[in-house]
Coordinates of C-alpha atoms in Angstrom, one line a residue:
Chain A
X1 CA 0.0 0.0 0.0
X2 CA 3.1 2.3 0.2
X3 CA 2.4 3.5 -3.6
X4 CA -1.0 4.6 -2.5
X5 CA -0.1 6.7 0.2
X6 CA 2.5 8.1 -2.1
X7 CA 0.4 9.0 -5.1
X8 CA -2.4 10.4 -2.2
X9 CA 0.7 12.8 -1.2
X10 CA 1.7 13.8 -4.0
X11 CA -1.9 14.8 -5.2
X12 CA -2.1 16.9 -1.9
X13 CA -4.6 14.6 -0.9
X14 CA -3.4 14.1 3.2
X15 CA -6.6 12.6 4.5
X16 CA -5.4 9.4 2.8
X17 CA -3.0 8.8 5.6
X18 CA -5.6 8.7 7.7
X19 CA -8.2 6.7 6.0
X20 CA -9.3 3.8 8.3
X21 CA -7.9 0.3 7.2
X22 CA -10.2 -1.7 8.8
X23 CA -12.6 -1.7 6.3
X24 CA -12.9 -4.4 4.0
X25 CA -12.5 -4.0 0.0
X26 CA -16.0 -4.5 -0.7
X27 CA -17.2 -1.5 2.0
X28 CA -14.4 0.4 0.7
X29 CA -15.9 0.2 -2.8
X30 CA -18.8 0.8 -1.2
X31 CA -18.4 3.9 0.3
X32 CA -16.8 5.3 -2.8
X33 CA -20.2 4.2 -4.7
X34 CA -22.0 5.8 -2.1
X35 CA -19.9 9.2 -2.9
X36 CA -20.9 8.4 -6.3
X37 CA -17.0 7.9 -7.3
X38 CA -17.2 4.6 -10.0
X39 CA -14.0 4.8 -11.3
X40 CA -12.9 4.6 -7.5
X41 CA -14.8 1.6 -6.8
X42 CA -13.7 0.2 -9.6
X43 CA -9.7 0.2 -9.2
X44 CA -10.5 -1.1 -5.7
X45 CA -12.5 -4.1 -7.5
X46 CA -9.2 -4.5 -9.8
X47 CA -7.1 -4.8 -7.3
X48 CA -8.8 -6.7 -4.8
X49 CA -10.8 -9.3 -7.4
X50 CA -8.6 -9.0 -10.6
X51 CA -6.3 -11.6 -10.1
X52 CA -8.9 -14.3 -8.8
X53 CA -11.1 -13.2 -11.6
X54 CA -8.5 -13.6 -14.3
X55 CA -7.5 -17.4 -13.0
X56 CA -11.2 -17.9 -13.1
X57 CA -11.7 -16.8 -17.1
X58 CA -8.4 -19.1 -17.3
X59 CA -9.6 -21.8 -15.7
X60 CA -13.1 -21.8 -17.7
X61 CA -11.5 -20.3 -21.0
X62 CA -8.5 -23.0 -21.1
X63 CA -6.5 -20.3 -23.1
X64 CA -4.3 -17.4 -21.9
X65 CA -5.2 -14.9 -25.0
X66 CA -9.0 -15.4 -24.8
X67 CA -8.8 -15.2 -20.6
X68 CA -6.9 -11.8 -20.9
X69 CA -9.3 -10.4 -23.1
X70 CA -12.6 -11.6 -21.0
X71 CA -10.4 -10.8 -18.3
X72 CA -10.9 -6.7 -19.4
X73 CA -14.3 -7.3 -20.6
X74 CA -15.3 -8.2 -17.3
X75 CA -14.0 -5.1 -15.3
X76 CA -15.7 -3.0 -18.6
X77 CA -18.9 -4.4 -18.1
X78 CA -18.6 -4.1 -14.0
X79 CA -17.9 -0.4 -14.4
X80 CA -20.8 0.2 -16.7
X81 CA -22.9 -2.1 -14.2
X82 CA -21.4 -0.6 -10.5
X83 CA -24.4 2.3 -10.7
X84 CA -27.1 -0.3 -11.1
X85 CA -25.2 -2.7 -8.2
X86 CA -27.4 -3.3 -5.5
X87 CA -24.7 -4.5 -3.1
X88 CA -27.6 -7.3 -1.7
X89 CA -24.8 -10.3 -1.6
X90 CA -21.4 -8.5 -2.0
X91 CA -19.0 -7.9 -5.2
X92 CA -17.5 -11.1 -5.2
X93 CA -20.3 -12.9 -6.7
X94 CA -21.5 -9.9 -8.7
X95 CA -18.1 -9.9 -10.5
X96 CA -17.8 -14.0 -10.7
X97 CA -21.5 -14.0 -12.3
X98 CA -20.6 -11.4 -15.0
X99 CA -16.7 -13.6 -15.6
X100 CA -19.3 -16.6 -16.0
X101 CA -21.3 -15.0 -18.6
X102 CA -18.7 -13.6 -20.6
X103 CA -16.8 -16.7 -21.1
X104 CA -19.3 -18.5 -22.2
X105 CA -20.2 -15.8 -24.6
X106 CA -16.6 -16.1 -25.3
X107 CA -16.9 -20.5 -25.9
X108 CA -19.5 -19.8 -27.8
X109 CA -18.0 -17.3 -30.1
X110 CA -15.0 -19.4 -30.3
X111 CA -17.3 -22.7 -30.7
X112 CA -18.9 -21.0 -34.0
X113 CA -15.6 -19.9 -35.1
X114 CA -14.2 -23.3 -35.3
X115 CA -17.4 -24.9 -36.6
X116 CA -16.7 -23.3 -40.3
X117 CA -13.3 -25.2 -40.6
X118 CA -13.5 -29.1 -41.3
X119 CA -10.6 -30.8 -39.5
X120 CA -9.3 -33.7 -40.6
X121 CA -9.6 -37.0 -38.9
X122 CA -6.6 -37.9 -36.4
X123 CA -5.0 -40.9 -37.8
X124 CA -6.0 -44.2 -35.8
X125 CA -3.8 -45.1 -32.9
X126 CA -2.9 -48.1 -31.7
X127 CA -4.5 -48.8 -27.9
X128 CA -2.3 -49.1 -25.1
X129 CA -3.4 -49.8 -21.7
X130 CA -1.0 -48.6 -19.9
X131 CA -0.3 -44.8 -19.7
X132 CA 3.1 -43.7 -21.6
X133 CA 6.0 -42.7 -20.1
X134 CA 5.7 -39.4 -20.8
X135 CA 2.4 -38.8 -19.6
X136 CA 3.1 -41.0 -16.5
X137 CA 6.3 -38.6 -15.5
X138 CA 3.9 -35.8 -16.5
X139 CA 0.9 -36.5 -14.2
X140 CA 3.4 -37.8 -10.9
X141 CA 1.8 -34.5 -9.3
X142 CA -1.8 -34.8 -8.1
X143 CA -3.0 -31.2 -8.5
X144 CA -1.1 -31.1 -12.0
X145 CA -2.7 -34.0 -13.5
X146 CA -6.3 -33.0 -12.1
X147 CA -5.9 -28.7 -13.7
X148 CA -5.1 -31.2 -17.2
X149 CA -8.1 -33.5 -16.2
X150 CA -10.6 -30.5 -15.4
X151 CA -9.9 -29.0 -19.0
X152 CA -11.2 -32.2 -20.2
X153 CA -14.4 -31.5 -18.4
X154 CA -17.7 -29.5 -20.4
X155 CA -17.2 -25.9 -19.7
X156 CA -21.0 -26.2 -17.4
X157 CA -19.6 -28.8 -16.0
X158 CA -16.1 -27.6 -15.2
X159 CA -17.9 -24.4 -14.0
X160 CA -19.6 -26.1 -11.7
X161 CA -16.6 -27.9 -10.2
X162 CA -14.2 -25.3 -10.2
X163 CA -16.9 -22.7 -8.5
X164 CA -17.3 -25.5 -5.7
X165 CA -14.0 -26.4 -4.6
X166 CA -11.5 -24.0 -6.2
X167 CA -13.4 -20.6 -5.4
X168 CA -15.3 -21.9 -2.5
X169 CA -19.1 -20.6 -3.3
X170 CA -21.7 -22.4 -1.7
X171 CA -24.3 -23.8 -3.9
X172 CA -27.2 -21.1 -3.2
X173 CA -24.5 -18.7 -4.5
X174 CA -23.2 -20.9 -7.3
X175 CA -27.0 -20.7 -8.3
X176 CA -27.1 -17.0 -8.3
X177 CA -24.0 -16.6 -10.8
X178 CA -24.5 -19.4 -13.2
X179 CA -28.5 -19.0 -13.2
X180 CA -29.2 -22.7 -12.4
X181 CA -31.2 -24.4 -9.5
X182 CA -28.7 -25.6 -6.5
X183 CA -30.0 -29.1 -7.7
X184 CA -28.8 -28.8 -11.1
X185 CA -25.6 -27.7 -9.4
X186 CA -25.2 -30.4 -7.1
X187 CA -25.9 -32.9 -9.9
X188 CA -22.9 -31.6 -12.3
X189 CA -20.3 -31.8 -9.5
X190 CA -21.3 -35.2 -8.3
X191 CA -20.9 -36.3 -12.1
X192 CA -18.1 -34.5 -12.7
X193 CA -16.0 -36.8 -9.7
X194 CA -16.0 -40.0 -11.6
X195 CA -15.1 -38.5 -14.6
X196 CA -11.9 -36.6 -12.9
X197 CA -11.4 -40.1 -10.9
X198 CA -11.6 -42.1 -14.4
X199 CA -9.2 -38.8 -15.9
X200 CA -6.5 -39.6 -13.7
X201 CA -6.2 -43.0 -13.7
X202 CA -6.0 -42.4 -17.3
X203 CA -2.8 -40.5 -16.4
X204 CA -1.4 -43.2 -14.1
X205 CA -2.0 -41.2 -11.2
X206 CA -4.0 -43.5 -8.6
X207 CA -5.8 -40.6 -6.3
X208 CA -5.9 -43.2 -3.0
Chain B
X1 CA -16.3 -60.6 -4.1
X2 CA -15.9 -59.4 -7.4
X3 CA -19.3 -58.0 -7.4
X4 CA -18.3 -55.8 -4.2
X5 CA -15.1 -54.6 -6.6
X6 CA -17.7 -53.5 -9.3
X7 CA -20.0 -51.9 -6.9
X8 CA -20.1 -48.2 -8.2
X9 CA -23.2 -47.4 -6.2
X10 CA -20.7 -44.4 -4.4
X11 CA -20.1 -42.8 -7.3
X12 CA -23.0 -42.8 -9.0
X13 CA -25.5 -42.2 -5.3
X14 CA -23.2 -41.7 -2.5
X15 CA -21.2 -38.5 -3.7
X16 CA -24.5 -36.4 -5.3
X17 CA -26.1 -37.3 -1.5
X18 CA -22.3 -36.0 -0.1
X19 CA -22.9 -32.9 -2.3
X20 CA -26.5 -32.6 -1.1
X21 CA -25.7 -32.9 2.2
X22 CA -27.7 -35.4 2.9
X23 CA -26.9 -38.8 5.3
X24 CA -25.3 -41.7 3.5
X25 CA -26.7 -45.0 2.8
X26 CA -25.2 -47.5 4.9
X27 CA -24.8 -49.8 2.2
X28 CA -21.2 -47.8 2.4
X29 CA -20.2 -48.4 5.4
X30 CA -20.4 -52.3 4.4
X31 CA -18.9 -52.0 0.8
X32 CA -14.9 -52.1 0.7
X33 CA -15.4 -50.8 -3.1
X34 CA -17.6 -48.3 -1.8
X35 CA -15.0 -47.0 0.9
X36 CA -12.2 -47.1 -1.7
X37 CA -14.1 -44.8 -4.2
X38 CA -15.4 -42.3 -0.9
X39 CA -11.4 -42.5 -0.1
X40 CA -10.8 -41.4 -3.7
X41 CA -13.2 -38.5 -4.0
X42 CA -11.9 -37.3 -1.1
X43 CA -8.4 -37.1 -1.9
X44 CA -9.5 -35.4 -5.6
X45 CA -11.5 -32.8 -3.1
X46 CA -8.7 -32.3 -1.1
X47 CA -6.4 -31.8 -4.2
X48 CA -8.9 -29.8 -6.5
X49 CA -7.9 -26.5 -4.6
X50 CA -4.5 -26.7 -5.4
X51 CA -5.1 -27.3 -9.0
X52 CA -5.0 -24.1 -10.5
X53 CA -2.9 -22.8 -13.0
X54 CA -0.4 -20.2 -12.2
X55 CA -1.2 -17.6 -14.9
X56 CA -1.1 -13.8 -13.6
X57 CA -3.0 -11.2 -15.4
X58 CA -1.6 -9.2 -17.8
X59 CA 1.0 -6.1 -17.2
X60 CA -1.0 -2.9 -17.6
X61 CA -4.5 -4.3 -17.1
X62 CA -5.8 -2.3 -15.0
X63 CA -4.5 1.3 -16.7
X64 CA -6.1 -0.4 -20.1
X65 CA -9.5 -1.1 -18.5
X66 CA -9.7 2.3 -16.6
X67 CA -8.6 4.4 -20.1
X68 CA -11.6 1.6 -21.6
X69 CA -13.9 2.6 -18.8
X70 CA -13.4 6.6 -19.5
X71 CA -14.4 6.1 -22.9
X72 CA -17.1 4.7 -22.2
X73 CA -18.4 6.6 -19.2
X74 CA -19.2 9.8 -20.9
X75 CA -22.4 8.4 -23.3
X76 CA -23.5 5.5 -20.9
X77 CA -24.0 3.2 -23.4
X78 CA -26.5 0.2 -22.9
X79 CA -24.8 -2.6 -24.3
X80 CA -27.1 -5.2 -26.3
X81 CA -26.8 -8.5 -24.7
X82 CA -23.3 -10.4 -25.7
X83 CA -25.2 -14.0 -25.8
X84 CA -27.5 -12.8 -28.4
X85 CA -26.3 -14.7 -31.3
X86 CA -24.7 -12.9 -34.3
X87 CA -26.0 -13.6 -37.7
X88 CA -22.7 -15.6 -39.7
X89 CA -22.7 -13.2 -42.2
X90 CA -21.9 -10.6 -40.0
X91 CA -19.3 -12.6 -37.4
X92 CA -17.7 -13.3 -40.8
X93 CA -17.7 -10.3 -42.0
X94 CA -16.2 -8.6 -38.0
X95 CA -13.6 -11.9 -37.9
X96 CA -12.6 -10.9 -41.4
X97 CA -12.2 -7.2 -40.4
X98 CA -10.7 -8.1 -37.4
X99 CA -7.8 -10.1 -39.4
X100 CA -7.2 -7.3 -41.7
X101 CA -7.1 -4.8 -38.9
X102 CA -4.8 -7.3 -37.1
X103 CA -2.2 -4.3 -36.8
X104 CA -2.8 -4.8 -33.2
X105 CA -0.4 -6.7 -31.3
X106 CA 3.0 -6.0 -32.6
X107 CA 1.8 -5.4 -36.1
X108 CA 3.0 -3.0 -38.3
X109 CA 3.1 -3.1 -42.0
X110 CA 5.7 -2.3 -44.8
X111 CA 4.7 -1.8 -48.4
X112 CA 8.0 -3.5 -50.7
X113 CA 8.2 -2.7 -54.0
X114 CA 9.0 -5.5 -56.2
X115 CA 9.7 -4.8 -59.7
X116 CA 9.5 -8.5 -61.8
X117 CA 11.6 -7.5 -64.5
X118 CA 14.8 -6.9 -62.6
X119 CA 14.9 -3.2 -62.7
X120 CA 15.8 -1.3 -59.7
X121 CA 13.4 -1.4 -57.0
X122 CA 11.8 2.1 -56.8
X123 CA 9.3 3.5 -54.4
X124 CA 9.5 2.3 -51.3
X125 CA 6.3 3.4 -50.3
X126 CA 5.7 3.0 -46.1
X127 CA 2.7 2.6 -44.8
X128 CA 3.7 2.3 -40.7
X129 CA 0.2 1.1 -39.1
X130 CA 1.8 1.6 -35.1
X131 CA 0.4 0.2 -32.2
X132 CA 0.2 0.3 -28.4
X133 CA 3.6 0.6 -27.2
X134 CA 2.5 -1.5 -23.9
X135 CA 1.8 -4.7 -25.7
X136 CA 5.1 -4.6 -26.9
X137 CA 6.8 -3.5 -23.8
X138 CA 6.3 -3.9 -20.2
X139 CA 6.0 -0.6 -18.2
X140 CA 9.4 -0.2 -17.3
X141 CA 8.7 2.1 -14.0
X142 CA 6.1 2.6 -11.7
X143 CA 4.9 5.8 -12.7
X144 CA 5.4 5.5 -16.4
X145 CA 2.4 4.7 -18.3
X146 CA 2.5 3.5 -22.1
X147 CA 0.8 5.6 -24.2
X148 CA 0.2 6.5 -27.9
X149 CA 2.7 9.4 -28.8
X150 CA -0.1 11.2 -30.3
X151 CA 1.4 11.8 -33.5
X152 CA -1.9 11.3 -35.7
X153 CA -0.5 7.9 -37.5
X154 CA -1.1 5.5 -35.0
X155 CA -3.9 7.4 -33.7
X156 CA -5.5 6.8 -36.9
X157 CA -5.9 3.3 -36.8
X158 CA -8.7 2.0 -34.7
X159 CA -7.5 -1.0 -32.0
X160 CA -7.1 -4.7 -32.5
X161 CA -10.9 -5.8 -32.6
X162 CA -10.9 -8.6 -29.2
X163 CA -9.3 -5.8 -26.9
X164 CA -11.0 -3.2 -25.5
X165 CA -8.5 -1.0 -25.7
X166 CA -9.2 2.5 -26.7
X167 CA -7.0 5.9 -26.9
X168 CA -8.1 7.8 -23.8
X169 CA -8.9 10.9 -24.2
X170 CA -8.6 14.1 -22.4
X171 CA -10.5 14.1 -19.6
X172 CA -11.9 17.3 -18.0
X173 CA -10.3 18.2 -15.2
X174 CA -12.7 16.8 -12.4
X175 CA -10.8 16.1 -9.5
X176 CA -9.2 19.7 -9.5
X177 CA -12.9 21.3 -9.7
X178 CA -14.3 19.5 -6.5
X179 CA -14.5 21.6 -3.8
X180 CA -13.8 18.7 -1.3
X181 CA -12.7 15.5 -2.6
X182 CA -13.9 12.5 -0.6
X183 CA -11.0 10.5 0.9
X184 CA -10.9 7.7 -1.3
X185 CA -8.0 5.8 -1.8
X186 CA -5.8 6.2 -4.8
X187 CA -4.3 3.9 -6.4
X188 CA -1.2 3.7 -8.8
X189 CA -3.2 2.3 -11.2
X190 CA -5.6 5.3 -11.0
X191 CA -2.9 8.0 -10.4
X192 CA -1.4 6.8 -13.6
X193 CA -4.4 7.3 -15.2
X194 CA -5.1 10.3 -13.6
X195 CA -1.6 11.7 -14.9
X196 CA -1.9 10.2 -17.9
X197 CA -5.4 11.9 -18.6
X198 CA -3.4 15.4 -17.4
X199 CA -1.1 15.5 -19.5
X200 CA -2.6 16.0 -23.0
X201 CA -5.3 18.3 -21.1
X202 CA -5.7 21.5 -23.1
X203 CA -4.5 24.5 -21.6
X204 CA -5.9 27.9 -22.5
X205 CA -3.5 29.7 -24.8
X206 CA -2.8 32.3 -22.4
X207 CA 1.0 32.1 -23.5
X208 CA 3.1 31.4 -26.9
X209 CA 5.3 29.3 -25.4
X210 CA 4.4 25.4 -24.9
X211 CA 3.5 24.9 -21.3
X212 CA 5.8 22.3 -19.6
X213 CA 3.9 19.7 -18.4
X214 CA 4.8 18.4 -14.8
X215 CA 7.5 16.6 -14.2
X216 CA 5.2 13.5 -12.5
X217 CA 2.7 13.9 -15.7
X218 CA 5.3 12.8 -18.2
X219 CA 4.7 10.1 -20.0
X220 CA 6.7 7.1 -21.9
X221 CA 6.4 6.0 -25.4
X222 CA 8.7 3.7 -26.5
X223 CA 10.7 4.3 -30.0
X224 CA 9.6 1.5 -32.1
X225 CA 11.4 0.6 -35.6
X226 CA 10.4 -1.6 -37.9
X227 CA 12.2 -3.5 -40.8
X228 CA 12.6 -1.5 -44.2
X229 CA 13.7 -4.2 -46.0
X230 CA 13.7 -7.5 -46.8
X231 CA 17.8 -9.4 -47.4
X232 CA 17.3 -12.0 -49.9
X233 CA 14.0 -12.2 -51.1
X234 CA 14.2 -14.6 -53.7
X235 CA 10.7 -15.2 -55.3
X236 CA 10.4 -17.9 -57.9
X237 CA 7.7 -16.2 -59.9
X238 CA 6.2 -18.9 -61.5
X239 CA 5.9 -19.8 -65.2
X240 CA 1.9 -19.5 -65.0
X241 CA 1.4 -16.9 -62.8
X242 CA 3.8 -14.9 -65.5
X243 CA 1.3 -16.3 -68.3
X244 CA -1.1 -15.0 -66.6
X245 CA 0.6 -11.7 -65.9
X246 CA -0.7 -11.4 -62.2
X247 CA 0.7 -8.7 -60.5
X248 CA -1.0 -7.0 -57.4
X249 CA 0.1 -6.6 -53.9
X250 CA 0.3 -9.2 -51.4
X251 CA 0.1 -8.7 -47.8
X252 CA 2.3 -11.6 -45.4
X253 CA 2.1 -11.7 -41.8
X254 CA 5.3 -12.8 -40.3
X255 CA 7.1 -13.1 -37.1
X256 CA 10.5 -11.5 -36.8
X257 CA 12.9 -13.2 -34.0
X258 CA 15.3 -11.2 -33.0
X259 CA 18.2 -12.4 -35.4
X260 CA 16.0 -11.0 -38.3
X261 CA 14.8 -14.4 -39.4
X262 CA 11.1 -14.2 -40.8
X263 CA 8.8 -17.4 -39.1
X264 CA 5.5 -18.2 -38.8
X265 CA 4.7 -16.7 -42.1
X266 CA 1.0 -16.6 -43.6
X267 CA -1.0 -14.6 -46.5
X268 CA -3.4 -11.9 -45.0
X269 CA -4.2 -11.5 -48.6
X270 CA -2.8 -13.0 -51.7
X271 CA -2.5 -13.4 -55.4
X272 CA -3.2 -16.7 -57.9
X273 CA -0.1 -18.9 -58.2
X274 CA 1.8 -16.4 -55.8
X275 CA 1.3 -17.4 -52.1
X276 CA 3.2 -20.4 -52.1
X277 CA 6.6 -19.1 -53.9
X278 CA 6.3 -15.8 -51.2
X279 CA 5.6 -17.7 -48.0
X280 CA 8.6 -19.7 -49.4
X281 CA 11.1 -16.4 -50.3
X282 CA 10.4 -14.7 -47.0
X283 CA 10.9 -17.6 -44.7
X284 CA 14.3 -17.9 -47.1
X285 CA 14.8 -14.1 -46.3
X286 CA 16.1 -12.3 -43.8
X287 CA 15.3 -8.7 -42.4
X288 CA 16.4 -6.2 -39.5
X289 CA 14.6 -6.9 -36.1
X290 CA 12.4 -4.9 -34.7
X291 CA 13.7 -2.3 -32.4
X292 CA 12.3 -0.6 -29.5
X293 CA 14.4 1.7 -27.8
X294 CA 16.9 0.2 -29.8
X295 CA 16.6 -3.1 -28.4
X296 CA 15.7 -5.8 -31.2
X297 CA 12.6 -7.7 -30.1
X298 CA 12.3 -11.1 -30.4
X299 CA 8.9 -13.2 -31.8
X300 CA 7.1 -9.9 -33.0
X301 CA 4.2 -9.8 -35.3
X302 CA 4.8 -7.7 -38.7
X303 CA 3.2 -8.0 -41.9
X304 CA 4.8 -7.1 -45.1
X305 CA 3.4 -5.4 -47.8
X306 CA 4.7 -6.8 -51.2
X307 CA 3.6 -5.0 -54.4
X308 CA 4.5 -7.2 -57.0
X309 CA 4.2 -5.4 -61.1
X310 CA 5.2 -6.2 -64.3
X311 CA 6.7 -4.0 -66.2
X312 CA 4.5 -3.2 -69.1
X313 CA 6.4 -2.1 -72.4
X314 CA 7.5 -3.3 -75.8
X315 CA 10.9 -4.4 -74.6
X316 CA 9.6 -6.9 -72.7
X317 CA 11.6 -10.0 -73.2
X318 CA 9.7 -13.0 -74.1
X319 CA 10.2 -16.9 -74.4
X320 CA 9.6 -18.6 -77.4
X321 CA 5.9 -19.6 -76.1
X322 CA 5.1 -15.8 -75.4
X323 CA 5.6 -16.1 -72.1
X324 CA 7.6 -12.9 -70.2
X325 CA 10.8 -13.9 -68.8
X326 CA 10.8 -12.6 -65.5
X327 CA 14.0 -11.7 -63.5
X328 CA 14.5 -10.8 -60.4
X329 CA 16.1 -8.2 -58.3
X330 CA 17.5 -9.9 -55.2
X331 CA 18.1 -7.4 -52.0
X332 CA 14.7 -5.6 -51.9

């Protein structure tokens, strides 16, 4: 925070020194709504929520370019949003509900993009039970082999999963930003196990 | 026994009732398969946090979305809904513009002059389509913010299509003109911004003279400088494309390393017979890097602009089947 205080001096702006710190990022960005200062909320939304946002477009997107440029739309769209904000369950999920929708805009885009091409067929491969060596030394780690298993997921599906245990939302939340019932919810992740279980035994890696 | 090793009932009951929070059967509690698959869905829940990539965002975000967020804050647009689908015709047509605008990231453009009949090659005519400095460079210090230099060139040409990146401009002073502003906390993204948006702010002309701007307010645009020329740009113009007489301009999009080699090459827009033998004479051909701050940049995007003519006259010198001899200049 030494780069705030240090711009707030050299603007002449002293009170910043004494701002209270206990308040949280969300009633900071608050208060600066309240004073009717957007752009204010906003950087405080970027600074708090931009990294966790941009793994999250990553994470759903599965591709650096198309994250980072979600990434931007996201804090766009939250700007032109903030004055319509009601503040009812925080910023968190406000901001991971419009990330949601604008990567599957994104998919989608990118699914009709790639529709118009005709790839060829892969050439046949010969079946081998057991995993390569390669992909064995690959997937030693855990948590490596499950981020390459979860890209294999659907993108609802993946969603779901990654919303659950990697962002931590309860389901009742998860069912405010993705616009499905909790059930519907529940039901994805509880599918999405075995596949992640079958995934990684596929890579050699035995999760017991 | 080996119907207790298929029992899947866990996986496809017990985890959606884990998930539900409600009580397990206690069919599990019995099963030994059952217990090995709860022991495995617990270990990929206890591992799943840790599975995230390590990807940061990118360097300047925030000073790109707030310059974004300016231009669009003064009409208050309503934007139509992003899911509603877009008619082909027209995502074709945005993709296609999209390509051809592709200037963007690291893109500039040279036109080369390529005369087929081996005459000195004339008229270099440069067409220098620039870009955002801070996709090319990182911000090399805190306080120094990547702008456009503001010269009307690169100005000119609107930016790459999937970024919403947009050349802020002038702001009214605001922040000066508040009576009291409210204690909110600044930023460095924001006091960037803020000094960014000062600096080009229009002065009254009280005084001939330029009017320094402050010494915080200055801001960094990086000298970029592109290749000029192509070294040994061989093109085998082929026997029917000479038949044929095509001539036109091509436009290549190719990544420079940093040793001047040309990879990665691809037609943005090409001519009969012609695309193969170019893709094949510029990977062959070497050119300078590109430069900023005089520091040749590796892997940087750059299309080249090859007008390609025949030389129309009665001297042309033919084969015996009609067909114009073509020779080439090497060294464009």
């Amino acid at each position: 925070m030494t780069h705030v205080i240090a711009a707030g001096r050299a603007h002449g702006w002293g009170a910043v020194d004494d701002a209270p710190r206990k308040l949280g990022p969300d009633e900071r960005a608050q208060e600066a709504l309240a004073c009717g200062d957007r752009r204010g909320a906003l950087v405080l939304l970027m600074q708090e929520y931009g990294a966790a946002i941009h793994r999250y477009c990553h994470k759903v997107l599965r591709s650096r370019p198309l994250a980072d440029d979600v990434h931007q739309l996201v804090f766009i769209q939250a700007f032109e949003d903030l004055g319509t904000f009601s503040g009812s369950n925080g910023f968190r999920p406000w901001l991971y509900a419009i990330a949601n929708h604008r990567c599957l805009d994104a998919l989608k885009a990118n699914r009709r993009w790639f529709a118009r091409f005709v790839f060829g067929e892969e050439p046949p491969e010969e079946m081998d039970a057991a995993p390569s060596a390669e992909t064995q030394v690959a997937a030693r780690d855990l948590p490596e082999a499950l981020e390459a298993c979860l890209g294999k997921l659907k993108p609802h599906v993946r969603i779901a999963v990654v919303l659950r245990y990697q962002e931590g939302f309860s389901y009742e939340e998860m069912a405010r930003i993705c616009r499905e019932r909790p059930a519907t919810l529940q039901a994805r992740v509880a599918r999405a196990m075995p596949l992640l279980r079958q995934c990684l035994e596929n890579k050699g890696v035995d999760p017991r | 026994m080996n119907t207790m090793a298929m029992c899947d009932r866990f996986e496809r009951d017990g985890i959606l009732q884990i998930e539900r929070g409600q009580p397990l059967d206690p069919h599990f509690a019995d099963c030994a398969a059952c217990a090995t698959a709860q022991r495995k869905y617990e270990r990929i829940l206890a591992a799943l946090p840790h599975a995230e990539p390590e990807v940061q965002p990118p360097i300047g975000w925030q000073a790109r979305v707030l310059r974004a967020s300016d231009t669009n804050a003064e009409p208050a647009p309503r934007k139509a809904p992003a899911s509603r689908p877009l008619a082909p015709e027209i995502a074709f047509s945005l993709g296609i513009a999209a390509l051809l605008l592709a200037g963007g990231l690291g893109v500039g453009s040279r036109d080369v002059a390529v005369d087929v009949t081996g005459e000195p090659v004339v008229e270099p005519r440069v067409t220098v389509l620039e870009n955002e400095p801070d996709t090319l460079l990182p911000t090399p210090e805190p306080l120094a913010l990547a702008v456009p230099t503001g010269d009307g060139s690169e100005n000119a040409e609107p930016p790459r299509a999937p970024r919403p990146v947009a050349p802020a401009p002038p702001r009214a002073p605001s922040r000066q003109d508040e009576p009291a502003p409210p204690p909110a906390p600044e930023t460095r993204a924001e006091s960037e911004a803020r000094n960014e948006a000062k600096a080009p702010a229009p002065e009254p002309a009280t005084n001939a003279e330029p009017i320094q701007a402050p010494s915080r307010a200055r801001s960094y645009a990086p000298k970029i400088v592109r290749p000029a020329k192509l070294y040994g740009f061989d093109l085998k113009y082929p026997r029917m494309a000479a038949y044929e007489r095509v001539q036109g301009e091509v436009s290549v999009q190719c990544t420079i390393r940093a040793d001047g080699r040309n990879t990665n090459c691809r037609i943005l827009r090409g001519l009969p017979f012609l695309d193969e033998p170019i893709l094949q004479a510029l990977s062959a051909s070497r050119s300078d890097p590109i430069t900023v701050d005089g520091r040749p940049v590796d892997n940087s995007d750059h299309i080249w602009r090859i007008s390609i003519t025949l030389r129309e006259g009665n001297d042309q010198p033919a084969t015996a089947r009609g067909v114009p001899l073509v020779r080439w200049k090497n060294g464009i």
